CSV table of N, CA and C in Angstrom, one decimal:
chain,number,residue,atom,x,y,z
Q,25,MET,N,-17.8,-78.9,-20.0
Q,25,MET,CA,-16.7,-78.4,-20.7
Q,25,MET,C,-17.1,-77.2,-21.5
Q,26,LEU,N,-16.1,-76.2,-21.6
Q,26,LEU,CA,-16.3,-74.9,-22.3
Q,26,LEU,C,-16.5,-75.1,-23.9
Q,27,ASP,N,-17.3,-74.4,-24.5
Q,27,ASP,CA,-17.5,-74.3,-25.9
Q,27,ASP,C,-16.4,-73.5,-26.5
Q,28,LEU,N,-15.5,-74.1,-27.2
Q,28,LEU,CA,-14.4,-73.4,-27.8
Q,28,LEU,C,-14.6,-73.3,-29.3
Q,29,SER,N,-15.8,-73.4,-29.8
Q,29,SER,CA,-16.1,-73.4,-31.2
Q,29,SER,C,-15.7,-72.1,-31.9
Q,30,PHE,N,-15.7,-71.0,-31.1
Q,30,PHE,CA,-15.3,-69.8,-31.6
Q,30,PHE,C,-13.9,-69.7,-32.2
Q,31,LEU,N,-13.1,-70.6,-31.8
Q,31,LEU,CA,-11.7,-70.7,-32.2
Q,31,LEU,C,-11.6,-71.3,-33.7
Q,32,GLU,N,-12.8,-71.9,-34.1
Q,32,GLU,CA,-12.8,-72.6,-35.4
Q,32,GLU,C,-13.2,-71.7,-36.6
Q,33,SER,N,-13.6,-70.5,-36.3
Q,33,SER,CA,-14.0,-69.7,-37.5
Q,33,SER,C,-13.4,-68.2,-37.2
Q,34,GLY,N,-13.2,-67.5,-38.3
Q,34,GLY,CA,-12.6,-66.1,-38.3
Q,34,GLY,C,-11.8,-65.9,-39.5
Q,35,LYS,N,-10.7,-65.4,-39.4
Q,35,LYS,CA,-9.8,-65.1,-40.4
Q,35,LYS,C,-8.6,-66.1,-40.4
Q,36,ASP,N,-8.3,-66.7,-41.5
Q,36,ASP,CA,-7.2,-67.6,-41.6
Q,36,ASP,C,-6.0,-66.9,-42.1
Q,37,ILE,N,-4.8,-67.1,-41.4
Q,37,ILE,CA,-3.6,-66.5,-41.9
Q,37,ILE,C,-2.5,-67.6,-42.0
Q,38,ARG,N,-2.0,-67.7,-43.2
Q,38,ARG,CA,-1.2,-68.8,-43.5
Q,38,ARG,C,0.3,-68.5,-42.9
Q,39,ASP,N,0.7,-69.6,-42.2
Q,39,ASP,CA,2.0,-69.4,-41.4
Q,39,ASP,C,2.9,-70.6,-41.9
Q,40,PRO,N,4.2,-70.3,-42.2
Q,40,PRO,CA,5.0,-71.3,-42.7
Q,40,PRO,C,5.4,-72.5,-41.7
Q,41,ILE,N,5.2,-72.3,-40.5
Q,41,ILE,CA,5.4,-73.3,-39.5
Q,41,ILE,C,4.2,-74.1,-39.1
Q,42,TRP,N,3.1,-73.3,-38.8
Q,42,TRP,CA,2.0,-73.9,-38.4
Q,42,TRP,C,0.8,-74.3,-39.3
Q,43,GLY,N,1.0,-73.8,-40.6
Q,43,GLY,CA,-0.1,-73.9,-41.5
Q,43,GLY,C,-1.0,-72.7,-41.4
Q,44,TYR,N,-2.3,-72.9,-41.5
Q,44,TYR,CA,-3.3,-71.9,-41.3
Q,44,TYR,C,-3.6,-71.7,-39.8
Q,45,ILE,N,-3.6,-70.5,-39.4
Q,45,ILE,CA,-3.8,-70.1,-38.1
Q,45,ILE,C,-5.2,-69.3,-38.2
Q,46,THR,N,-6.2,-69.7,-37.4
Q,46,THR,CA,-7.5,-69.0,-37.5
Q,46,THR,C,-7.5,-68.0,-36.4
Q,47,ILE,N,-7.7,-66.8,-36.7
Q,47,ILE,CA,-7.9,-65.8,-35.8
Q,47,ILE,C,-9.4,-65.5,-35.6
Q,48,PRO,N,-9.9,-65.8,-34.4
Q,48,PRO,CA,-11.3,-65.7,-34.2
Q,48,PRO,C,-11.8,-64.3,-34.4
Q,49,ASP,N,-13.1,-64.2,-34.9
Q,49,ASP,CA,-13.7,-62.8,-35.1
Q,49,ASP,C,-13.4,-61.8,-34.0
Q,50,ASP,N,-13.6,-62.2,-32.8
Q,50,ASP,CA,-13.4,-61.4,-31.6
Q,50,ASP,C,-12.0,-60.8,-31.6
Q,51,LEU,N,-11.0,-61.4,-32.2
Q,51,LEU,CA,-9.6,-60.9,-32.0
Q,51,LEU,C,-9.0,-60.3,-33.5
Q,52,ILE,N,-9.9,-60.3,-34.4
Q,52,ILE,CA,-9.4,-59.8,-35.7
Q,52,ILE,C,-9.0,-58.3,-35.5
Q,53,GLY,N,-9.8,-57.5,-34.8
Q,53,GLY,CA,-9.6,-56.0,-34.6
Q,53,GLY,C,-8.2,-55.9,-33.9
Q,54,VAL,N,-7.8,-56.8,-33.0
Q,54,VAL,CA,-6.5,-56.6,-32.3
Q,54,VAL,C,-5.4,-56.8,-33.4
Q,55,VAL,N,-5.5,-57.8,-34.2
Q,55,VAL,CA,-4.5,-58.1,-35.2
Q,55,VAL,C,-4.4,-57.1,-36.3
Q,56,ASP,N,-5.5,-56.6,-36.7
Q,56,ASP,CA,-5.6,-55.5,-37.7
Q,56,ASP,C,-5.3,-54.1,-37.2
Q,57,SER,N,-5.0,-54.0,-35.8
Q,57,SER,CA,-4.7,-52.7,-35.2
Q,57,SER,C,-3.2,-52.3,-35.7
Q,58,GLU,N,-3.0,-50.9,-35.7
Q,58,GLU,CA,-1.7,-50.4,-36.2
Q,58,GLU,C,-0.7,-50.8,-35.2
Q,59,ASP,N,-0.9,-50.9,-33.9
Q,59,ASP,CA,0.1,-51.3,-32.9
Q,59,ASP,C,0.5,-52.8,-33.2
Q,60,TYR,N,-0.5,-53.6,-33.5
Q,60,TYR,CA,-0.1,-55.0,-33.7
Q,60,TYR,C,0.6,-55.1,-35.1
Q,61,GLN,N,0.2,-54.3,-36.1
Q,61,GLN,CA,0.8,-54.5,-37.5
Q,61,GLN,C,2.2,-54.1,-37.4
Q,62,ARG,N,2.6,-53.1,-36.5
Q,62,ARG,CA,4.0,-52.7,-36.4
Q,62,ARG,C,5.0,-53.9,-36.1
Q,63,LEU,N,4.4,-54.9,-35.5
Q,63,LEU,CA,5.3,-56.1,-35.1
Q,63,LEU,C,5.8,-56.7,-36.3
Q,64,ARG,N,5.3,-56.5,-37.4
Q,64,ARG,CA,5.7,-57.0,-38.7
Q,64,ARG,C,7.2,-56.5,-39.1
Q,65,ASP,N,7.5,-55.3,-38.6
Q,65,ASP,CA,8.8,-54.6,-38.8
Q,65,ASP,C,9.8,-54.9,-37.7
Q,66,ILE,N,9.5,-55.6,-36.7
Q,66,ILE,CA,10.4,-55.8,-35.6
Q,66,ILE,C,10.9,-57.4,-35.7
Q,67,SER,N,12.2,-57.5,-35.7
Q,67,SER,CA,12.7,-58.8,-35.8
Q,67,SER,C,12.7,-59.6,-34.5
Q,68,GLN,N,12.2,-60.8,-34.6
Q,68,GLN,CA,12.2,-61.7,-33.5
Q,68,GLN,C,13.6,-62.2,-33.2
Q,69,LEU,N,14.5,-62.1,-34.1
Q,69,LEU,CA,15.9,-62.7,-34.0
Q,69,LEU,C,17.0,-61.7,-33.7
Q,70,GLY,N,16.6,-60.4,-33.5
Q,70,GLY,CA,17.5,-59.5,-33.2
Q,70,GLY,C,18.5,-59.2,-34.3
Q,71,HIS,N,19.8,-59.2,-34.0
Q,71,HIS,CA,20.9,-59.0,-34.9
Q,71,HIS,C,21.3,-60.2,-35.7
Q,72,VAL,N,20.7,-61.4,-35.5
Q,72,VAL,CA,21.1,-62.6,-36.2
Q,72,VAL,C,21.0,-62.4,-37.8
Q,73,LEU,N,20.1,-61.5,-38.3
Q,73,LEU,CA,20.0,-61.4,-39.7
Q,73,LEU,C,21.2,-60.7,-40.2
Q,74,LEU,N,21.9,-60.0,-39.4
Q,74,LEU,CA,23.2,-59.5,-40.0
Q,74,LEU,C,24.2,-60.4,-40.2
Q,75,VAL,N,24.3,-61.6,-39.7
Q,75,VAL,CA,25.1,-62.7,-40.0
Q,75,VAL,C,24.5,-63.7,-41.0
Q,76,TYR,N,23.2,-63.9,-40.7
Q,76,TYR,CA,22.4,-64.8,-41.6
Q,76,TYR,C,21.3,-64.1,-42.3
Q,77,PRO,N,21.5,-63.5,-43.5
Q,77,PRO,CA,20.5,-62.6,-44.1
Q,77,PRO,C,19.2,-63.3,-44.3
Q,78,GLY,N,19.2,-64.6,-44.4
Q,78,GLY,CA,17.9,-65.3,-44.6
Q,78,GLY,C,17.0,-65.6,-43.4
Q,79,ALA,N,17.7,-65.2,-42.2
Q,79,ALA,CA,17.0,-65.4,-40.9
Q,79,ALA,C,16.0,-64.3,-40.7
Q,80,ARG,N,14.9,-64.3,-41.2
Q,80,ARG,CA,13.9,-63.3,-41.1
Q,80,ARG,C,12.6,-63.9,-40.5
Q,81,HIS,N,12.4,-63.5,-39.3
Q,81,HIS,CA,11.2,-64.0,-38.5
Q,81,HIS,C,10.8,-62.7,-37.6
Q,82,SER,N,9.6,-62.3,-37.9
Q,82,SER,CA,9.2,-61.0,-37.2
Q,82,SER,C,8.4,-61.3,-35.9
Q,83,ARG,N,8.3,-60.4,-35.1
Q,83,ARG,CA,7.4,-60.4,-33.8
Q,83,ARG,C,6.0,-60.8,-34.2
Q,84,PHE,N,5.6,-60.2,-35.3
Q,84,PHE,CA,4.2,-60.5,-35.8
Q,84,PHE,C,4.0,-62.1,-36.1
Q,85,GLU,N,4.9,-62.6,-36.8
Q,85,GLU,CA,4.8,-64.1,-37.1
Q,85,GLU,C,4.9,-64.9,-35.7
Q,86,HIS,N,5.8,-64.5,-35.0
Q,86,HIS,CA,6.0,-65.2,-33.6
Q,86,HIS,C,4.8,-65.1,-32.8
Q,87,SER,N,4.3,-63.9,-32.7
Q,87,SER,CA,3.0,-63.8,-31.9
Q,87,SER,C,1.8,-64.5,-32.3
Q,88,LEU,N,1.7,-64.7,-33.7
Q,88,LEU,CA,0.6,-65.6,-34.2
Q,88,LEU,C,0.9,-67.0,-33.7
Q,89,GLY,N,2.2,-67.3,-33.8
Q,89,GLY,CA,2.4,-68.8,-33.5
Q,89,GLY,C,2.2,-69.0,-32.0
Q,90,VAL,N,2.5,-68.0,-31.1
Q,90,VAL,CA,2.3,-68.2,-29.7
Q,90,VAL,C,0.7,-68.3,-29.5
Q,91,PHE,N,0.0,-67.5,-30.2
Q,91,PHE,CA,-1.5,-67.5,-30.1
Q,91,PHE,C,-2.0,-69.0,-30.5
Q,92,HIS,N,-1.5,-69.5,-31.7
Q,92,HIS,CA,-1.9,-70.8,-32.1
Q,92,HIS,C,-1.6,-72.0,-31.0
Q,93,LEU,N,-0.4,-71.9,-30.5
Q,93,LEU,CA,0.0,-72.8,-29.5
Q,93,LEU,C,-0.8,-72.5,-28.1
Q,94,ALA,N,-1.1,-71.4,-27.8
Q,94,ALA,CA,-1.9,-71.2,-26.6
Q,94,ALA,C,-3.3,-71.8,-26.8
Q,95,GLY,N,-3.9,-71.7,-28.0
Q,95,GLY,CA,-5.2,-72.3,-28.2
Q,95,GLY,C,-5.1,-73.8,-28.2
Q,96,GLN,N,-3.9,-74.4,-28.6
Q,96,GLN,CA,-3.7,-75.9,-28.3
Q,96,GLN,C,-3.5,-76.2,-26.9
Q,97,PHE,N,-2.8,-75.4,-26.1
Q,97,PHE,CA,-2.6,-75.5,-24.8
Q,97,PHE,C,-4.0,-75.7,-24.0
Q,98,VAL,N,-4.8,-74.7,-24.3
Q,98,VAL,CA,-6.1,-74.5,-23.6
Q,98,VAL,C,-7.0,-75.7,-24.0
Q,99,ARG,N,-7.0,-76.2,-25.2
Q,99,ARG,CA,-7.8,-77.4,-25.6
Q,99,ARG,C,-7.4,-78.6,-24.8
Q,100,GLN,N,-6.1,-78.7,-24.7
Q,100,GLN,CA,-5.6,-79.9,-24.0
Q,100,GLN,C,-5.9,-79.9,-22.5
Q,101,LEU,N,-5.7,-78.6,-21.9
Q,101,LEU,CA,-5.9,-78.5,-20.5
Q,101,LEU,C,-7.4,-78.8,-20.2
Q,102,LEU,N,-8.3,-78.4,-21.0
Q,102,LEU,CA,-9.7,-78.6,-20.9
Q,102,LEU,C,-10.1,-80.0,-21.0
Q,103,LYS,N,-9.3,-80.9,-21.7
Q,103,LYS,CA,-9.5,-82.2,-21.8
Q,103,LYS,C,-9.0,-83.0,-20.6
Q,104,SER,N,-8.0,-82.5,-19.8
Q,104,SER,CA,-7.4,-83.2,-18.8
Q,104,SER,C,-8.5,-83.4,-17.6
Q,105,GLU,N,-8.1,-84.3,-16.8
Q,105,GLU,CA,-8.8,-84.6,-15.5
Q,105,GLU,C,-7.9,-84.5,-14.4
Q,106,PRO,N,-8.2,-83.6,-13.3
Q,106,PRO,CA,-9.4,-82.7,-13.4
Q,106,PRO,C,-9.1,-81.6,-14.4
Q,107,SER,N,-10.1,-81.1,-15.0
Q,107,SER,CA,-10.0,-79.9,-15.8
Q,107,SER,C,-10.0,-78.6,-15.1
Q,108,PRO,N,-9.1,-77.7,-15.5
Q,108,PRO,CA,-9.1,-76.4,-14.7
Q,108,PRO,C,-10.4,-75.7,-14.8
Q,109,ASP,N,-10.7,-75.0,-13.8
Q,109,ASP,CA,-12.0,-74.3,-13.7
Q,109,ASP,C,-11.9,-72.9,-14.4
Q,110,PHE,N,-11.6,-72.9,-15.8
Q,110,PHE,CA,-11.5,-71.9,-16.6
Q,110,PHE,C,-12.9,-71.4,-16.9
Q,111,THR,N,-13.1,-70.1,-17.0
Q,111,THR,CA,-14.3,-69.4,-17.5
Q,111,THR,C,-14.1,-69.2,-19.0
Q,112,LEU,N,-15.1,-68.9,-19.8
Q,112,LEU,CA,-14.9,-68.5,-21.2
Q,112,LEU,C,-14.1,-67.1,-21.2
Q,113,ASP,N,-14.4,-66.3,-20.2
Q,113,ASP,CA,-13.6,-65.0,-20.2
Q,113,ASP,C,-12.2,-65.3,-19.9
Q,114,ASP,N,-11.8,-66.2,-19.1
Q,114,ASP,CA,-10.4,-66.6,-18.8
Q,114,ASP,C,-9.8,-67.0,-20.1
Q,115,VAL,N,-10.4,-67.8,-20.9
Q,115,VAL,CA,-9.8,-68.3,-22.2
Q,115,VAL,C,-9.7,-67.2,-23.2
Q,116,ARG,N,-10.6,-66.3,-23.3
Q,116,ARG,CA,-10.5,-65.2,-24.1
Q,116,ARG,C,-9.4,-64.2,-23.8
Q,117,VAL,N,-9.2,-64.0,-22.4
Q,117,VAL,CA,-8.1,-63.1,-22.0
Q,117,VAL,C,-6.8,-63.8,-22.3
Q,118,LEU,N,-6.7,-65.1,-21.9
Q,118,LEU,CA,-5.4,-65.8,-22.2
Q,118,LEU,C,-5.0,-65.8,-23.8
Q,119,LEU,N,-6.1,-66.0,-24.6
Q,119,LEU,CA,-5.7,-65.9,-26.1
Q,119,LEU,C,-5.3,-64.5,-26.5
Q,120,ALA,N,-6.1,-63.5,-26.0
Q,120,ALA,CA,-5.7,-62.1,-26.3
Q,120,ALA,C,-4.4,-61.8,-25.9
Q,121,ALA,N,-4.0,-62.2,-24.6
Q,121,ALA,CA,-2.7,-61.9,-24.1
Q,121,ALA,C,-1.6,-62.7,-24.9
Q,122,SER,N,-2.0,-63.9,-25.5
Q,122,SER,CA,-0.9,-64.7,-26.2
Q,122,SER,C,-0.7,-63.8,-27.5
Q,123,LEU,N,-1.7,-63.2,-28.1
Q,123,LEU,CA,-1.5,-62.4,-29.3
Q,123,LEU,C,-0.7,-61.2,-29.0
Q,124,LEU,N,-0.9,-60.6,-27.8
Q,124,LEU,CA,-0.3,-59.2,-27.5
Q,124,LEU,C,0.8,-59.4,-26.6
Q,125,HIS,N,1.4,-60.5,-26.3
Q,125,HIS,CA,2.5,-60.6,-25.4
Q,125,HIS,C,3.7,-59.9,-25.8
Q,126,ASP,N,4.0,-59.6,-27.1
Q,126,ASP,CA,5.1,-58.8,-27.5
Q,126,ASP,C,4.8,-57.5,-28.0
Q,127,ILE,N,3.6,-57.0,-27.8
Q,127,ILE,CA,3.1,-55.6,-28.4
Q,127,ILE,C,3.9,-54.5,-27.8
Q,128,GLY,N,4.6,-54.6,-26.8
Q,128,GLY,CA,5.5,-53.5,-26.3
Q,128,GLY,C,6.9,-53.5,-26.7
Q,129,HIS,N,7.3,-54.5,-27.5
Q,129,HIS,CA,8.7,-54.6,-28.0
Q,129,HIS,C,9.1,-53.4,-28.8
Q,130,TYR,N,10.3,-53.0,-28.6
Q,130,TYR,CA,10.9,-52.0,-29.5
Q,130,TYR,C,11.8,-52.8,-30.5
Q,131,PRO,N,12.2,-52.1,-31.6
Q,131,PRO,CA,13.2,-52.7,-32.4
Q,131,PRO,C,14.5,-53.0,-31.6
Q,132,PHE,N,15.0,-54.1,-31.7
Q,132,PHE,CA,16.2,-54.6,-30.9
Q,132,PHE,C,15.9,-54.5,-29.4
Q,133,SER,N,14.7,-54.8,-29.1
Q,133,SER,CA,14.1,-54.5,-27.7
Q,133,SER,C,15.0,-55.0,-26.6
Q,134,HIS,N,15.4,-56.2,-26.6
Q,134,HIS,CA,16.1,-56.7,-25.4
Q,134,HIS,C,17.4,-55.9,-25.1
Q,135,LEU,N,18.1,-55.5,-26.2
Q,135,LEU,CA,19.2,-54.6,-26.1
Q,135,LEU,C,18.9,-53.3,-25.6
Q,136,LEU,N,17.9,-52.7,-26.0
Q,136,LEU,CA,17.5,-51.4,-25.5
Q,136,LEU,C,17.0,-51.4,-24.1
Q,137,GLU,N,16.3,-52.5,-23.7
Q,137,GLU,CA,15.8,-52.6,-22.4
Q,137,GLU,C,16.9,-52.6,-21.2
Q,138,GLU,N,18.1,-53.0,-21.7
Q,138,GLU,CA,19.2,-53.0,-20.8
Q,138,GLU,C,19.7,-51.5,-20.6
Q,139,MET,N,19.2,-50.6,-21.3
Q,139,MET,CA,19.3,-49.2,-21.0
Q,139,MET,C,18.2,-48.7,-20.2
Q,140,GLN,N,18.0,-49.1,-19.0
Q,140,GLN,CA,16.8,-48.9,-18.1
Q,140,GLN,C,16.6,-47.4,-17.9
Q,141,ALA,N,17.5,-46.5,-18.0
Q,141,ALA,CA,17.3,-45.2,-17.8
Q,141,ALA,C,16.4,-44.6,-18.9
Q,142,PHE,N,16.4,-45.2,-20.0
Q,142,PHE,CA,15.6,-44.7,-21.1
Q,142,PHE,C,14.4,-45.4,-21.6
Q,143,PHE,N,14.5,-46.8,-21.4
Q,143,PHE,CA,13.4,-47.7,-21.9
Q,143,PHE,C,12.8,-48.5,-20.8
Q,144,VAL,N,11.5,-48.7,-20.7
Q,144,VAL,CA,10.9,-49.6,-19.7
Q,144,VAL,C,10.9,-51.0,-20.4
Q,145,ASP,N,10.7,-52.0,-19.6
Q,145,ASP,CA,10.6,-53.4,-20.1
Q,145,ASP,C,9.4,-53.5,-21.0
Q,146,HIS,N,9.5,-54.4,-22.0
Q,146,HIS,CA,8.5,-54.5,-23.1
Q,146,HIS,C,7.2,-55.0,-22.4
Q,147,GLU,N,7.2,-55.6,-21.3
Q,147,GLU,CA,5.9,-56.1,-20.7
Q,147,GLU,C,5.1,-54.8,-20.2
Q,148,GLU,N,5.9,-54.0,-19.6
Q,148,GLU,CA,5.4,-52.7,-18.9
Q,148,GLU,C,4.9,-51.8,-20.0
Q,149,ARG,N,5.6,-51.6,-21.1
Q,149,ARG,CA,5.2,-51.0,-22.3
Q,149,ARG,C,3.9,-51.5,-22.8
Q,150,GLY,N,3.9,-52.9,-22.9
Q,150,GLY,CA,2.7,-53.5,-23.5
Q,150,GLY,C,1.5,-53.2,-22.6
Q,151,ARG,N,1.6,-53.1,-21.3
Q,151,ARG,CA,0.6,-52.9,-20.4
Q,151,ARG,C,0.1,-51.4,-20.8
Q,152,GLN,N,1.0,-50.4,-20.9
Q,152,GLN,CA,0.5,-49.1,-21.4
Q,152,GLN,C,-0.2,-49.0,-22.6
Q,153,ILE,N,0.3,-49.9,-23.6
Q,153,ILE,CA,-0.5,-49.8,-25.0
Q,153,ILE,C,-1.9,-50.4,-24.8
Q,154,ILE,N,-2.0,-51.5,-24.1
Q,154,ILE,CA,-3.2,-52.3,-23.9
Q,154,ILE,C,-4.3,-51.4,-23.1
Q,155,GLN,N,-3.7,-50.7,-22.0
Q,155,GLN,CA,-4.6,-50.1,-21.2
Q,155,GLN,C,-5.1,-48.8,-21.7
Q,156,ASP,N,-4.3,-48.1,-22.5
Q,156,ASP,CA,-4.6,-46.8,-23.1
Q,156,ASP,C,-5.8,-46.7,-23.9
Q,157,PRO,N,-6.8,-46.1,-23.4
Q,157,PRO,CA,-8.2,-46.1,-24.2
Q,157,PRO,C,-8.1,-45.5,-25.6
Q,158,ASP,N,-7.0,-44.8,-25.9
Q,158,ASP,CA,-6.8,-44.1,-27.2
Q,158,ASP,C,-6.3,-45.1,-28.3
Q,159,THR,N,-5.8,-46.3,-27.9
Q,159,THR,CA,-5.1,-47.2,-28.8
Q,159,THR,C,-6.2,-48.1,-29.4
Q,160,GLU,N,-5.9,-48.5,-30.7
Q,160,GLU,CA,-6.8,-49.4,-31.3
Q,160,GLU,C,-6.8,-50.7,-30.7
Q,161,VAL,N,-5.7,-51.2,-30.1
Q,161,VAL,CA,-5.8,-52.4,-29.4
Q,161,VAL,C,-6.8,-52.4,-28.2
Q,162,ASN,N,-6.7,-51.3,-27.3
Q,162,ASN,CA,-7.7,-51.2,-26.2
Q,162,ASN,C,-9.0,-51.3,-26.8
Q,163,GLN,N,-9.3,-50.4,-27.8
Q,163,GLN,CA,-10.7,-50.2,-28.4
Q,163,GLN,C,-11.3,-51.6,-28.9
Q,164,ALA,N,-10.3,-52.3,-29.6
Q,164,ALA,CA,-10.7,-53.6,-30.2
Q,164,ALA,C,-11.0,-54.6,-29.1
Q,165,LEU,N,-10.3,-54.6,-28.0
Q,165,LEU,CA,-10.6,-55.5,-26.9
Q,165,LEU,C,-12.0,-55.1,-26.2
Q,166,VAL,N,-12.1,-53.9,-25.9
Q,166,VAL,CA,-13.3,-53.4,-25.2
Q,166,VAL,C,-14.6,-53.7,-26.1
Q,167,ARG,N,-14.4,-53.4,-27.4
Q,167,ARG,CA,-15.5,-53.7,-28.3
Q,167,ARG,C,-16.1,-55.1,-28.2
Q,168,VAL,N,-15.2,-56.1,-28.1
Q,168,VAL,CA,-15.7,-57.5,-28.0
Q,168,VAL,C,-15.8,-57.9,-26.5
Q,169,GLY,N,-15.7,-57.2,-25.6
Q,169,GLY,CA,-15.9,-57.6,-24.1
Q,169,GLY,C,-14.8,-58.2,-23.5
Q,170,ILE,N,-13.6,-58.0,-24.0
Q,170,ILE,CA,-12.5,-58.6,-23.3
Q,170,ILE,C,-11.8,-57.4,-22.4
Q,171,ASP,N,-11.5,-57.7,-21.2
Q,171,ASP,CA,-11.1,-56.7,-20.2
Q,171,ASP,C,-9.6,-56.4,-20.5
Q,172,PRO,N,-9.2,-55.2,-21.0
Q,172,PRO,CA,-7.8,-54.9,-21.2
Q,172,PRO,C,-6.9,-55.0,-19.9
Q,173,ASN,N,-7.6,-54.7,-18.8
Q,173,ASN,CA,-6.7,-54.7,-17.6
Q,173,ASN,C,-6.3,-56.2,-17.3
Q,174,ARG,N,-7.1,-57.1,-17.5
Q,174,ARG,CA,-6.7,-58.6,-17.3
Q,174,ARG,C,-5.7,-59.0,-18.4
Q,175,VAL,N,-5.9,-58.6,-19.6
Q,175,VAL,CA,-4.9,-58.9,-20.6
Q,175,VAL,C,-3.6,-58.4,-20.2
Q,176,ALA,N,-3.5,-57.1,-19.8
Q,176,ALA,CA,-2.2,-56.5,-19.3
Q,176,ALA,C,-1.7,-57.2,-18.2
Q,177,ASN,N,-2.5,-57.6,-17.2
Q,177,ASN,CA,-2.0,-58.4,-16.0
Q,177,ASN,C,-1.3,-59.7,-16.5
Q,178,VAL,N,-1.9,-60.4,-17.4
Q,178,VAL,CA,-1.3,-61.7,-17.8
Q,178,VAL,C,0.1,-61.5,-18.4
Q,179,ILE,N,0.3,-60.4,-19.1
Q,179,ILE,CA,1.5,-60.1,-19.9
Q,179,ILE,C,2.5,-59.5,-18.8
Q,180,ASP,N,2.1,-58.6,-18.0
Q,180,ASP,CA,3.0,-57.8,-17.2
Q,180,ASP,C,2.7,-58.2,-15.7
Q,181,TYR,N,2.7,-59.5,-15.5
Q,181,TYR,CA,2.4,-60.1,-14.2
Q,181,TYR,C,3.4,-59.9,-13.1
Q,182,GLN,N,4.7,-59.5,-13.6
Q,182,GLN,CA,5.8,-59.4,-12.5
Q,182,GLN,C,5.9,-57.8,-12.2
Q,183,ASN,N,5.0,-57.0,-12.6
Q,183,ASN,CA,5.1,-55.7,-12.1
Q,183,ASN,C,4.7,-55.5,-10.7
Q,184,GLU,N,5.6,-55.1,-9.9
Q,184,GLU,CA,5.3,-55.1,-8.4
Q,184,GLU,C,4.5,-53.8,-8.0
Q,185,GLN,N,4.1,-52.9,-8.9
Q,185,GLN,CA,3.3,-51.8,-8.7
Q,185,GLN,C,1.9,-52.1,-8.9
Q,186,VAL,N,1.6,-53.4,-9.4
Q,186,VAL,CA,0.2,-53.8,-9.7
Q,186,VAL,C,-0.2,-54.9,-8.9
Q,187,ASP,N,-1.3,-55.0,-8.3
Q,187,ASP,CA,-1.8,-56.2,-7.5
Q,187,ASP,C,-2.5,-57.1,-8.5
Q,188,ILE,N,-1.8,-58.2,-8.9
Q,188,ILE,CA,-2.4,-59.1,-10.0
Q,188,ILE,C,-3.3,-60.1,-9.3
Q,189,PRO,N,-4.6,-60.2,-9.7
Q,189,PRO,CA,-5.5,-61.3,-9.1
Q,189,PRO,C,-5.0,-62.7,-9.3
Q,190,ARG,N,-5.4,-63.6,-8.6
Q,190,ARG,CA,-5.0,-65.0,-8.5
Q,190,ARG,C,-5.3,-65.6,-10.0
Q,191,GLU,N,-6.5,-65.3,-10.5
Q,191,GLU,CA,-6.9,-66.0,-11.8
Q,191,GLU,C,-6.1,-65.4,-12.9
Q,192,ASP,N,-5.7,-64.1,-12.8
Q,192,ASP,CA,-4.7,-63.6,-13.9
Q,192,ASP,C,-3.3,-64.2,-13.7
Q,193,LEU,N,-2.9,-64.4,-12.6
Q,193,LEU,CA,-1.6,-64.9,-12.3
Q,193,LEU,C,-1.5,-66.5,-13.0
Q,194,ARG,N,-2.6,-67.1,-12.7
Q,194,ARG,CA,-2.7,-68.5,-13.3
Q,194,ARG,C,-2.6,-68.5,-14.7
Q,195,LEU,N,-3.2,-67.5,-15.4
Q,195,LEU,CA,-3.2,-67.5,-16.9
Q,195,LEU,C,-1.7,-67.0,-17.3
Q,196,ALA,N,-1.1,-66.1,-16.5
Q,196,ALA,CA,0.2,-65.6,-16.8
Q,196,ALA,C,1.2,-66.8,-16.7
Q,197,HIS,N,1.1,-67.7,-15.8
Q,197,HIS,CA,2.0,-68.8,-15.7
Q,197,HIS,C,1.7,-69.8,-16.8
Q,198,ILE,N,0.5,-69.9,-17.4
Q,198,ILE,CA,0.4,-70.7,-18.6
Q,198,ILE,C,1.2,-70.0,-19.8
Q,199,LEU,N,1.0,-68.7,-20.0
Q,199,LEU,CA,1.5,-68.0,-21.1
Q,199,LEU,C,3.1,-68.0,-21.0
Q,200,SER,N,3.6,-67.7,-19.7
Q,200,SER,CA,5.0,-67.5,-19.4
Q,200,SER,C,5.5,-68.4,-18.3
Q,201,GLY,N,5.4,-69.8,-18.5
Q,201,GLY,CA,5.8,-70.7,-17.4
Q,201,GLY,C,7.0,-71.6,-17.9
Q,202,THR,N,7.2,-72.6,-17.2
Q,202,THR,CA,8.3,-73.6,-17.6
Q,202,THR,C,8.1,-74.1,-18.9
Q,203,ILE,N,7.0,-74.5,-19.2
Q,203,ILE,CA,6.6,-75.1,-20.7
Q,203,ILE,C,5.5,-74.2,-20.9
Q,204,ASP,N,5.7,-73.3,-22.0
Q,204,ASP,CA,4.7,-72.4,-22.4
Q,204,ASP,C,4.7,-72.2,-23.9
Q,205,PRO,N,3.7,-71.6,-24.4
Q,205,PRO,CA,3.6,-71.4,-25.9
Q,205,PRO,C,4.5,-70.3,-26.4
Q,206,ASP,N,5.1,-69.6,-25.5
Q,206,ASP,CA,6.0,-68.5,-25.9
Q,206,ASP,C,7.4,-69.1,-26.1
């Protein structure tokens, strides 16, 4: 069984739903990046807050929750019989993708994405951010040995212009499947 003890130490962030969420040391640079921090200002609930002013939940909070649940998913999957043949790299890629799955969102993203002539899907935009060597996100991933291309594949797995390896598709279906942490 894989050693997931790295999930037990790092930076604790208090979440109103999940309690304390521990961000492992390897992923703190991702959360601290400018691209990730901008998710604090993007509503998860779209225009709902115009009707319910107290309905405040950001993509930042949502993404932390998805990361937390993905960690629980992985722990449970690894306890199952037969256990999936995940490598430690697979787990790290899946967890990084769970944190970054909404990194490409625009404000009011789903509404804007309907204007296809002007905006690409948030998954494709996320791929651009993650793979761009000039972004803090990319640099944070590379610095700790997580392959940005694999992370982008897990998030943007339906992109027909990219040949997604089987192991990345398997992770994508955990993150975005019938029953998933998102």
